[in-house]
Amino acid sequence: MSIENSVHSPGKWRFRFVYGMALVLFLVAGGRLFYLTVVDKAFLKNQGEIRAVRTESIPATRGMILDRRGEPLAVSTTTWTIVANPKALWKMKSDPALNLGPEQEIKRLAEVMGVGRAWLQEKFESNKNRSFMYLKRQISPNEADAIMAERIVGVIKTKEYKRFYPAGEVASHVVGFTNIDDKGQEGIELAYDQALEGEPGRRSYLKDLSGNIIHSVGVAETERPGENIELSIDLRLQYLAYRELKAAVNEHRATSASAVILDVKTGEILAMVNQPSYNPNDRSKLEYEELRNRAVIDLFEPGSTMKPFTISAALMSGQYTTETTINTSPGYLRFGRFTIRDAANYGDMNFERLLIKSSNVGASKIALSLPQDAIWNMDYELGIGSPVGIGFPGEASGVLPSHPKWHPSEIATLSYGYGLSVSTLQLAQAYMTLANDGYRVPVTIFKQDAPADGKQVISREVAKDVVKMMESVVQKGSGKAAKIPGYRVAGKTGTVHKVGSKGYEYDQYIALFAGVAPASNPRLAMVVMVNDPKGREYYGGEVAAPVFSRVMEGALTTLNIYPDLPEGLREVRLEPKKTPLQVVQGG
């Protein structure tokens, strides 16, 4: 071996070793790069987006609630909400010389927001590890722009929707309201929240490490607005009923009241009002009692307003005719220590006079002569004791007691409206059925193109006869204050003693009037309930009947329902007369 070969052999070997190592490293790096850019591309992209791309919800516009004529009862308006990223604010570098830093930013923000600096400072400090915090929700565009003009680190604005109720307190118990997150809390807003709220969309943003938006990536999913809901309510009638009911409550210093108007043919609720009420646009001083939709929740004994149905059961039995007379002498009926009384000894009376005088003794004797479950069956078929089924939260079913064996006093009291309980809406449903020739259709809060299928629960002949008898109550009896110039009106008064802790209260009443018009071909049924009037007037004929008259007159003319009273028999409105005291259960 030559000297030259022996000298260069070790260098050549080292060169090849280094070259080989470099090649191995290159292959390893290339393989890793290939793996990351090809094999694991989707995973790495996803991880990158998690750290840089954020998906935010696009709020959907909540559906409108409309009355039957398309008038808005609930609408959503665009508002802005100011949110902050406390974590980003506290990460910013302070520079006292340039008056920069978290404290300085909070001071500027407090000034433009009009809030206390100490309160805002504490809010940011208690949320310093969070990247999201509400500052001010649902504000006007001008206010939002003023805040954003300060360019506070980590503060942005987002779009939200705020619910507005054009009819205010007039329709509040029907419509209800939503909370600040646009979720239904009462009324239609709660009952049909899912249909109204729609489906939110999704939008992606590219953000920096501080959470600030760099640019929009795009809309991943478009929002779907909520459904509009068209109610059967006629806002014109709703305003009218609300105004008159509120005036009556104030005049008679009543605790509460409710009124319902139904379309006799379709079962649609045209108006449903309550007192006290509340303004859903300003709930700062809202009290729980104001939230009660008393027309569907509150229960009461209907008293003498049930006597037309007792007569209906009697005529349906075949045992009686419209001219059958009942001997009510001596004006009372005893069951052991329990006594049923009339205001006077009316002697023999037919059914029409029984309603005019509102005889408890007469109604009791009729009921006791029928099969023991006859009155119960009639009330049940009219919907008493069952929810009306309009889908409102908390709707009461009422109470219709059932006994294996009825005591005579239980049958008697049921005949004149005691021992059972109803809501205003249930009682209106019963009168609607009577006015619709005994054909009961489902009650609904939604506008109907055609009436739903119903059930004949009172024969047409009997229903017509009873409505005609109820006309006499308005013409000659305690319902005179329910008269409407130009129209024939049929109805029944009721004055019910309230139940207290020790039985019926002597000086606390519920004043009722239930009626239909025009009596020749009824189109509307209405019930007015006034709870605990504290003035000198407290009878149904004095307190509730005048409300019925004024509201029904306005409703008939508003709906262009032609007068049915012959021209020569029309009269001007009469002031309600004082009715004689009727003892305990009288009408």
Coordinates of C-alpha atoms in Angstrom, one line a residue:
M1 CA 0.0 0.0 0.0
S2 CA 1.3 3.4 -1.0
I3 CA 1.9 6.3 1.4
E4 CA -0.8 8.4 -0.5
N5 CA -3.5 5.8 0.0
S6 CA -2.7 5.4 3.7
V7 CA -3.0 9.1 4.2
H8 CA -6.3 9.7 2.5
S9 CA -8.2 6.6 3.6
P10 CA -9.4 7.9 7.1
G11 CA -10.6 11.3 5.6
K12 CA -12.6 9.6 2.9
W13 CA -14.3 7.4 5.5
R14 CA -15.2 10.4 7.7
F15 CA -16.6 12.2 4.6
R16 CA -18.8 9.3 3.8
F17 CA -20.0 9.1 7.4
V18 CA -21.0 12.8 7.5
Y19 CA -22.6 12.6 4.2
G20 CA -24.6 9.6 5.2
M21 CA -25.8 11.2 8.4
A22 CA -26.8 14.3 6.6
L23 CA -28.8 12.1 4.1
V24 CA -30.5 10.3 7.0
L25 CA -31.5 13.5 8.7
F26 CA -32.8 14.9 5.4
L27 CA -34.9 11.8 4.8
V28 CA -36.2 11.9 8.4
A29 CA -37.1 15.6 8.1
G30 CA -38.6 15.1 4.6
G31 CA -40.6 12.1 5.8
R32 CA -41.9 14.1 8.8
L33 CA -42.8 17.0 6.6
F34 CA -44.6 14.7 4.2
Y35 CA -46.5 13.2 7.2
L36 CA -47.5 16.5 8.6
T37 CA -48.5 18.1 5.3
V38 CA -50.2 15.1 3.7
V39 CA -51.0 12.3 6.2
D40 CA -51.9 14.5 9.2
K41 CA -53.1 17.6 7.3
A42 CA -56.7 17.5 8.5
F43 CA -55.8 17.0 12.2
L44 CA -53.3 19.9 12.1
K45 CA -55.7 22.2 10.3
N46 CA -58.4 21.5 12.8
Q47 CA -56.0 22.2 15.7
G48 CA -54.9 25.5 14.0
E49 CA -58.5 26.5 13.6
I50 CA -59.3 25.7 17.2
R51 CA -56.6 28.1 18.2
A52 CA -57.4 30.8 15.7
V53 CA -60.9 30.4 14.2
R54 CA -64.0 30.8 16.4
T55 CA -67.5 29.9 15.5
E56 CA -70.2 32.2 16.9
S57 CA -74.0 31.9 16.9
I58 CA -76.0 34.2 14.6
P59 CA -79.2 35.0 16.5
A60 CA -82.5 34.2 14.6
T61 CA -85.3 36.8 14.5
R62 CA -88.1 35.6 16.8
G63 CA -91.4 35.2 15.0
M64 CA -94.1 37.9 15.3
I65 CA -97.3 37.4 17.2
L66 CA -100.2 39.0 15.3
D67 CA -103.9 39.6 16.0
R68 CA -106.5 38.3 13.5
R69 CA -106.2 41.4 11.3
G70 CA -102.4 41.3 11.2
E71 CA -101.9 43.9 13.9
P72 CA -98.6 43.2 15.7
L73 CA -98.8 42.1 19.3
A74 CA -95.1 41.1 19.7
V75 CA -92.2 42.1 17.4
S76 CA -88.4 41.8 17.7
T77 CA -86.2 44.9 17.2
T78 CA -82.5 44.9 16.6
T79 CA -80.3 45.9 19.5
W80 CA -76.6 45.8 20.3
T81 CA -74.9 44.2 23.3
I82 CA -71.4 45.2 24.5
V83 CA -69.2 42.3 25.6
A84 CA -65.6 42.2 26.8
N85 CA -62.6 39.8 26.9
P86 CA -61.2 40.5 30.4
K87 CA -58.3 38.1 29.8
A88 CA -57.1 40.2 26.8
L89 CA -57.5 43.4 28.7
W90 CA -55.3 42.3 31.6
K91 CA -52.6 41.0 29.2
M92 CA -52.1 44.4 27.6
K93 CA -48.8 46.1 28.5
S94 CA -49.0 49.1 30.8
D95 CA -47.2 52.3 29.9
P96 CA -47.8 55.1 32.5
A97 CA -46.0 57.6 30.3
L98 CA -48.6 57.1 27.5
N99 CA -51.5 56.6 30.0
L100 CA -52.0 53.1 28.8
G101 CA -52.9 50.0 30.8
P102 CA -55.9 48.0 32.0
E103 CA -56.8 50.5 34.7
Q104 CA -56.8 53.4 32.2
E105 CA -58.9 51.4 29.8
I106 CA -61.5 50.5 32.5
K107 CA -61.6 54.2 33.5
R108 CA -62.4 55.3 29.9
L109 CA -65.0 52.5 29.6
A110 CA -66.7 53.4 32.8
E111 CA -67.0 57.1 31.7
V112 CA -68.5 56.2 28.3
M113 CA -70.9 53.6 29.8
G114 CA -72.0 55.9 32.6
V115 CA -71.3 53.4 35.4
G116 CA -69.1 53.6 38.5
R117 CA -65.4 52.9 37.9
A118 CA -65.1 50.9 41.1
W119 CA -68.0 48.6 40.1
L120 CA -66.5 48.1 36.6
Q121 CA -63.0 47.5 38.0
E122 CA -64.3 44.8 40.3
K123 CA -66.3 43.2 37.5
F124 CA -63.2 42.9 35.3
E125 CA -61.0 41.7 38.2
S126 CA -63.5 38.9 39.2
N127 CA -63.6 37.7 35.6
K128 CA -59.9 38.3 34.7
N129 CA -59.4 34.6 33.6
R130 CA -62.4 34.6 31.3
S131 CA -62.5 35.5 27.7
F132 CA -66.2 36.5 27.6
M133 CA -68.2 38.8 29.8
Y134 CA -71.4 40.8 29.2
L135 CA -71.0 44.6 29.8
K136 CA -74.3 46.1 28.6
R137 CA -77.1 44.3 26.8
Q138 CA -79.8 45.3 24.4
I139 CA -78.8 49.0 23.9
S140 CA -79.5 51.4 21.1
P141 CA -77.2 51.6 18.0
N142 CA -76.1 55.2 19.0
E143 CA -75.1 54.1 22.5
A144 CA -73.2 51.1 21.2
D145 CA -71.4 53.2 18.6
A146 CA -70.4 55.7 21.4
I147 CA -68.8 52.9 23.4
M148 CA -67.1 51.3 20.5
A149 CA -65.6 54.7 19.4
E150 CA -63.4 54.5 22.5
R151 CA -61.6 51.4 21.1
I152 CA -61.2 49.7 24.4
V153 CA -59.0 46.6 24.3
G154 CA -61.1 43.4 24.2
V155 CA -64.4 45.2 24.0
I156 CA -66.7 44.4 21.0
K157 CA -70.4 44.7 20.1
T158 CA -72.7 41.9 19.0
K159 CA -76.2 42.0 17.6
E160 CA -79.2 40.8 19.6
Y161 CA -82.9 41.1 19.4
K162 CA -85.2 42.7 21.9
R163 CA -89.0 42.0 22.2
F164 CA -91.4 44.9 21.9
Y165 CA -95.1 44.7 22.7
P166 CA -97.1 47.4 20.9
A167 CA -100.4 46.7 22.8
G168 CA -98.6 46.9 26.1
E169 CA -100.7 45.9 29.1
V170 CA -103.9 45.5 27.0
A171 CA -102.8 42.2 25.6
S172 CA -100.0 41.2 28.1
H173 CA -101.8 38.2 29.6
V174 CA -102.5 36.7 26.2
V175 CA -99.1 37.4 24.6
G176 CA -96.9 37.1 27.6
F177 CA -93.2 38.1 27.4
T178 CA -89.6 36.9 26.9
N179 CA -86.6 37.2 29.1
I180 CA -83.4 39.0 28.1
D181 CA -82.2 35.9 26.3
D182 CA -85.4 35.9 24.2
K183 CA -86.9 32.9 25.8
G184 CA -90.7 32.8 26.4
Q185 CA -91.7 33.3 30.1
E186 CA -95.5 33.7 30.0
G187 CA -98.5 33.4 27.7
I188 CA -98.2 32.6 24.0
E189 CA -94.5 33.5 24.2
L190 CA -94.0 30.6 26.6
A191 CA -96.6 28.1 25.3
Y192 CA -95.2 28.3 21.7
D193 CA -91.6 29.3 22.4
Q194 CA -90.1 26.6 20.2
A195 CA -92.1 27.7 17.1
L196 CA -91.4 31.4 17.7
E197 CA -87.6 31.2 18.4
G198 CA -86.4 29.8 15.1
E199 CA -83.0 28.3 14.4
P200 CA -79.8 30.3 15.0
G201 CA -77.1 30.3 12.4
R202 CA -73.3 30.0 12.7
R203 CA -70.5 32.3 11.5
S204 CA -66.7 31.7 11.7
Y205 CA -64.1 34.4 12.5
L206 CA -60.3 34.4 12.5
K207 CA -59.1 35.9 15.8
D208 CA -55.7 36.8 17.2
L209 CA -54.4 35.4 20.5
S210 CA -56.2 38.3 22.4
G211 CA -59.6 37.2 20.9
N212 CA -59.9 40.2 18.6
I213 CA -61.5 39.6 15.2
I214 CA -59.1 39.7 12.3
H215 CA -61.6 38.9 9.5
S216 CA -64.7 36.8 8.9
V217 CA -64.1 33.4 7.5
G218 CA -67.7 32.9 6.3
V219 CA -71.2 31.8 7.3
A220 CA -71.3 28.1 8.1
E221 CA -75.0 28.0 8.5
T222 CA -77.7 30.6 7.8
E223 CA -80.2 31.4 10.6
R224 CA -83.8 30.5 10.2
P225 CA -86.4 33.1 11.5
G226 CA -89.1 31.9 13.9
E227 CA -92.6 31.3 12.7
N228 CA -95.2 34.1 12.9
I229 CA -98.3 33.2 15.0
E230 CA -101.7 34.6 14.1
L231 CA -104.1 34.7 17.0
S232 CA -107.8 34.9 17.0
I233 CA -107.7 38.0 19.2
D234 CA -109.2 41.1 17.6
L235 CA -107.1 44.0 19.1
R236 CA -110.0 46.4 18.6
L237 CA -112.2 44.3 20.9
Q238 CA -109.3 43.7 23.2
Y239 CA -108.8 47.4 23.8
L240 CA -112.5 47.9 24.3
A241 CA -112.9 45.1 26.8
Y242 CA -109.7 46.1 28.7
R243 CA -110.8 49.7 29.0
E244 CA -114.3 48.9 30.4
L245 CA -113.1 46.2 32.7
K246 CA -110.4 48.5 34.2
A247 CA -112.9 51.3 34.7
A248 CA -115.3 48.9 36.5
V249 CA -112.6 47.7 38.8
N250 CA -111.6 51.2 39.7
E251 CA -115.2 52.3 40.1
H252 CA -116.2 49.4 42.4
R253 CA -112.8 49.1 44.1
A254 CA -112.7 45.4 43.1
T255 CA -109.7 43.1 43.8
S256 CA -109.5 41.7 40.3
A257 CA -111.6 40.9 37.2
S258 CA -111.6 39.1 33.9
A259 CA -113.7 39.1 30.7
V260 CA -113.8 36.8 27.7
I261 CA -115.5 37.2 24.3
L262 CA -115.9 34.2 22.1
D263 CA -117.1 33.8 18.5
V264 CA -120.1 31.5 18.8
K265 CA -119.7 29.8 15.5
T266 CA -115.9 29.2 15.4
G267 CA -114.9 29.0 19.1
E268 CA -112.3 31.7 18.5
I269 CA -111.3 33.9 21.5
L270 CA -111.8 37.5 20.2
A271 CA -110.9 39.1 23.5
M272 CA -109.5 38.0 26.8
V273 CA -108.6 40.6 29.4
N274 CA -107.7 40.7 33.1
Q275 CA -107.3 43.1 36.0
P276 CA -104.8 43.8 37.4
S277 CA -102.4 43.8 34.4
Y278 CA -98.8 44.8 33.7
N279 CA -96.8 46.5 31.0
P280 CA -94.5 43.8 29.4
N281 CA -92.3 46.6 28.0
D282 CA -91.4 47.8 31.5
R283 CA -91.2 45.0 34.1
S284 CA -89.0 46.9 36.6
K285 CA -91.8 47.0 39.2
L286 CA -93.6 43.8 38.2
E287 CA -95.5 41.9 40.9
Y288 CA -96.4 38.2 40.7
E289 CA -100.1 38.8 41.1
E290 CA -100.1 41.0 38.0
L291 CA -98.9 38.0 35.9
R292 CA -102.0 35.9 36.5
N293 CA -104.1 35.3 33.4
R294 CA -107.1 35.1 35.6
A295 CA -109.5 34.2 32.8
V296 CA -107.9 30.8 32.5
I297 CA -106.3 30.3 35.9
D298 CA -108.6 31.7 38.6
L299 CA -111.6 29.5 39.6
F300 CA -114.8 30.6 41.3
E301 CA -118.3 29.2 41.9
P302 CA -120.5 30.4 39.0
G303 CA -123.7 30.7 41.0
S304 CA -126.9 31.6 39.2
T305 CA -125.2 31.7 35.8
M306 CA -125.6 27.9 35.8
K307 CA -129.4 27.9 36.1
P308 CA -129.9 28.1 32.3
F309 CA -128.1 24.7 32.1
T310 CA -130.2 23.2 34.8
I311 CA -133.3 24.2 32.8
S312 CA -131.6 22.7 29.7
A313 CA -131.1 19.4 31.5
A314 CA -134.7 19.4 32.6
L315 CA -136.1 20.1 29.1
M316 CA -133.7 17.5 27.6
S317 CA -135.0 14.9 30.0
G318 CA -138.5 15.0 28.5
Q319 CA -140.1 15.4 32.0
Y320 CA -140.7 19.1 31.5
T321 CA -141.8 21.6 28.9
T322 CA -141.2 25.3 28.8
E323 CA -144.6 25.9 30.3
T324 CA -144.2 23.5 33.2
T325 CA -144.7 25.2 36.6
I326 CA -142.7 24.7 39.7
N327 CA -144.1 25.3 43.1
T328 CA -141.5 27.2 45.1
S329 CA -143.6 27.9 48.2
P330 CA -142.8 28.7 51.0
G331 CA -139.7 30.3 49.5
Y332 CA -137.2 27.9 51.1
L333 CA -136.1 24.3 51.1
R334 CA -134.6 22.5 54.1
F335 CA -132.1 19.6 54.2
G336 CA -131.6 19.0 57.8
R337 CA -129.8 22.1 59.2
F338 CA -129.1 23.3 55.6
T339 CA -131.6 25.7 54.1
I340 CA -131.9 27.0 50.6
R341 CA -133.7 30.3 50.3
D342 CA -135.2 32.6 47.6
A343 CA -135.4 36.3 48.0
A344 CA -139.2 35.9 48.4
N345 CA -141.9 33.3 48.2
Y346 CA -142.5 33.2 44.5
G347 CA -145.1 30.5 44.6
D348 CA -145.8 28.7 41.2
M349 CA -143.5 29.7 38.4
N350 CA -142.6 28.5 34.9
F351 CA -139.1 28.2 33.7
E352 CA -138.9 31.7 32.2
R353 CA -140.0 33.3 35.5
L354 CA -137.6 31.0 37.4
L355 CA -134.7 32.6 35.5
I356 CA -136.1 36.1 35.8
K357 CA -136.4 35.7 39.6
S358 CA -133.3 33.5 39.8
S359 CA -135.1 31.0 42.1
N360 CA -132.7 28.7 43.9
V361 CA -135.7 26.7 45.3
G362 CA -137.1 26.2 41.8
A363 CA -133.7 25.1 40.4
S364 CA -133.2 22.7 43.3
K365 CA -136.7 21.1 42.9
I366 CA -136.1 20.6 39.2
A367 CA -132.7 19.0 39.8
L368 CA -134.0 16.7 42.6
S369 CA -136.8 15.4 40.3
L370 CA -134.3 14.4 37.6
P371 CA -131.9 11.3 37.6
Q372 CA -129.2 12.1 40.2
D373 CA -126.5 12.5 37.6
A374 CA -128.5 14.6 35.1
I375 CA -127.1 18.0 36.2
W376 CA -123.6 16.6 36.4
N377 CA -123.8 15.1 32.9
M378 CA -125.0 18.4 31.5
D379 CA -122.2 20.3 33.1
Y380 CA -119.6 17.8 32.0
E381 CA -120.8 17.9 28.4
L382 CA -120.4 21.6 28.5
G383 CA -116.8 21.3 29.4
I384 CA -117.0 22.1 33.2
G385 CA -114.3 20.2 35.1
S386 CA -112.0 19.8 32.1
P387 CA -109.3 22.2 30.7
V388 CA -110.6 24.2 27.7
G389 CA -107.3 23.2 26.0
I390 CA -106.0 26.3 24.4
G391 CA -102.4 25.4 25.5
F392 CA -101.9 28.2 28.0
P393 CA -99.5 27.5 30.9
G394 CA -101.3 26.9 34.1
E395 CA -104.7 26.5 32.6
A396 CA -107.1 25.3 35.3
S397 CA -109.5 22.4 34.7
G398 CA -112.1 23.6 37.3
V399 CA -113.9 21.4 39.7
L400 CA -117.0 19.3 38.9
P401 CA -117.4 16.9 41.9
S402 CA -118.6 13.3 41.2
H403 CA -120.1 11.1 43.9
P404 CA -121.1 7.4 43.8
K405 CA -124.2 8.4 45.7
W406 CA -125.4 12.0 45.7
H407 CA -126.9 13.6 48.8
P408 CA -130.0 15.7 47.9
S409 CA -128.3 18.9 49.1
E410 CA -125.4 18.2 46.8
I411 CA -127.7 17.9 43.8
A412 CA -129.6 21.0 44.8
T413 CA -126.6 23.2 45.2
L414 CA -125.1 22.0 41.9
S415 CA -128.3 23.2 40.2
Y416 CA -127.8 26.8 41.1
G417 CA -124.0 26.9 40.6
Y418 CA -122.5 26.1 44.0
G419 CA -120.3 23.1 44.9
L420 CA -118.4 23.4 41.6
S421 CA -115.9 25.8 40.2
V422 CA -115.1 27.2 36.8
S423 CA -112.8 29.7 35.1
T424 CA -114.1 32.7 33.1
L425 CA -113.1 31.0 29.9
Q426 CA -114.9 27.8 30.8
L427 CA -118.1 29.6 31.6
A428 CA -117.9 31.5 28.3
Q429 CA -117.4 28.2 26.5
A430 CA -120.7 26.9 28.1
Y431 CA -122.6 30.0 27.0
M432 CA -121.1 29.8 23.6
T433 CA -122.4 26.2 23.2
L434 CA -125.9 27.3 24.3
A435 CA -125.8 30.2 21.8
N436 CA -124.6 27.9 19.0
D437 CA -127.9 25.9 19.1
G438 CA -126.3 23.5 21.6
Y439 CA -123.4 22.5 19.3
R440 CA -120.1 22.7 21.2
V441 CA -117.0 23.5 19.1
P442 CA -113.4 23.6 20.4
V443 CA -112.3 26.9 21.9
T444 CA -109.2 28.2 20.2
I445 CA -106.7 31.2 20.6
F446 CA -105.7 30.9 16.9
K447 CA -107.4 32.4 13.9
Q448 CA -109.6 29.8 12.1
D449 CA -110.6 29.7 8.5
A450 CA -113.5 27.4 9.3
P451 CA -114.9 26.0 12.6
A452 CA -113.5 22.7 13.8
D453 CA -115.8 19.6 14.2
G454 CA -117.8 19.8 17.4
K455 CA -120.5 17.9 19.3
Q456 CA -124.2 18.4 19.8
V457 CA -124.6 18.4 23.6
I458 CA -128.0 20.2 23.9
S459 CA -130.7 19.8 21.3
R460 CA -131.3 22.7 19.0
E461 CA -134.9 23.2 20.2
V462 CA -133.9 23.2 23.8
A463 CA -131.0 25.6 23.2
K464 CA -133.2 28.1 21.3
D465 CA -135.9 27.9 24.1
V466 CA -133.4 28.6 26.8
V467 CA -131.8 31.5 25.0
K468 CA -135.3 33.0 24.5
M469 CA -135.9 32.7 28.2
M470 CA -132.6 34.4 29.0
E471 CA -133.8 37.3 26.9
S472 CA -136.5 37.9 29.5
V473 CA -133.8 38.1 32.2
V474 CA -132.4 41.1 30.3
Q475 CA -135.7 42.6 29.5
K476 CA -137.5 42.1 32.8
G477 CA -135.1 40.8 35.4
S478 CA -131.8 41.5 37.1
G479 CA -130.0 41.8 33.7
K480 CA -131.6 45.1 32.5
A481 CA -128.2 46.9 32.6
A482 CA -127.0 44.5 29.9
K483 CA -129.4 45.9 27.3
I484 CA -127.9 47.2 24.1
P485 CA -129.7 49.7 21.9
G486 CA -130.9 48.1 18.7
Y487 CA -130.0 44.5 19.7
R488 CA -131.7 41.7 21.4
V489 CA -129.6 40.4 24.3
A490 CA -129.9 37.1 26.3
G491 CA -128.0 36.5 29.5
K492 CA -127.9 35.7 33.2
T493 CA -126.6 37.5 36.2
G494 CA -124.9 35.9 39.2
T495 CA -123.9 37.2 42.6
V496 CA -121.8 34.7 44.5
H497 CA -120.7 34.7 48.1
K498 CA -117.0 34.1 48.3
V499 CA -115.6 31.2 50.3
G500 CA -113.5 32.2 53.4
S501 CA -111.6 30.3 56.0
K502 CA -114.9 29.6 57.9
G503 CA -117.3 29.1 55.0
Y504 CA -119.1 31.6 52.9
E505 CA -118.3 35.3 53.6
Y506 CA -121.3 37.5 54.3
D507 CA -119.8 40.6 52.8
Q508 CA -117.5 39.4 50.0
Y509 CA -118.9 38.7 46.5
I510 CA -118.2 37.8 43.0
A511 CA -120.3 39.7 40.5
L512 CA -121.0 37.9 37.2
F513 CA -122.8 38.4 33.9
A514 CA -122.8 35.8 31.1
G515 CA -124.7 36.6 27.9
V516 CA -125.0 36.3 24.1
A517 CA -125.9 38.7 21.3
P518 CA -127.7 39.2 19.0
A519 CA -130.2 36.9 20.6
S520 CA -132.1 36.2 17.4
N521 CA -129.0 34.6 15.8
P522 CA -126.1 34.7 18.4
R523 CA -122.7 35.6 17.1
L524 CA -120.8 36.5 20.3
A525 CA -120.8 35.1 23.8
M526 CA -119.3 37.0 26.7
V527 CA -118.6 36.5 30.4
V528 CA -117.7 39.3 32.8
M529 CA -116.4 38.4 36.3
V530 CA -115.6 41.0 38.9
N531 CA -114.0 39.7 42.1
D532 CA -114.8 41.3 45.5
P533 CA -116.3 44.7 44.6
K534 CA -116.1 46.9 47.7
G535 CA -118.5 49.7 46.8
R536 CA -122.2 49.9 47.6
E537 CA -123.0 48.0 44.4
Y538 CA -121.9 44.4 44.2
Y539 CA -124.6 42.4 42.4
G540 CA -123.9 40.9 39.0
G541 CA -126.7 43.1 37.5
E542 CA -125.1 46.2 38.9
V543 CA -121.4 45.6 38.5
A544 CA -120.9 43.1 35.6
A545 CA -123.9 43.6 33.4
P546 CA -123.0 47.3 32.5
V547 CA -119.5 46.2 31.4
F548 CA -121.1 43.5 29.2
S549 CA -123.4 46.1 27.7
R550 CA -120.8 48.6 26.8
V551 CA -118.2 46.1 25.5
M552 CA -120.7 44.0 23.6
E553 CA -122.3 47.1 21.9
G554 CA -118.8 48.2 20.7
A555 CA -118.0 44.6 19.6
L556 CA -121.2 44.2 17.6
T557 CA -120.8 47.6 15.8
T558 CA -117.1 47.0 15.2
L559 CA -117.7 43.6 13.6
N560 CA -120.6 45.1 11.5
I561 CA -123.2 42.7 13.0
Y562 CA -126.5 44.1 12.0
P563 CA -129.1 45.1 14.8
D564 CA -131.9 42.5 15.2
L565 CA -134.3 44.6 17.2
P566 CA -137.2 46.0 15.1
E567 CA -136.8 49.8 14.5
G568 CA -139.9 50.7 16.5
L569 CA -138.8 48.7 19.6
R570 CA -135.3 50.2 19.8
E571 CA -134.6 52.2 22.9
V572 CA -131.9 54.4 24.4
R573 CA -129.5 53.0 27.0
L574 CA -131.0 52.7 30.4
E575 CA -129.1 53.2 33.6
P576 CA -129.0 50.0 35.7
K577 CA -131.6 49.8 38.4
K578 CA -130.9 48.7 41.9
T579 CA -131.9 45.1 42.4
P580 CA -133.4 43.8 45.7
L581 CA -131.1 41.9 48.0
Q582 CA -131.1 38.2 47.2
V583 CA -130.2 36.0 50.1
V584 CA -127.0 34.0 50.0
Q585 CA -127.1 32.3 46.5
G586 CA -129.4 34.5 44.6
G587 CA -128.6 35.9 41.1

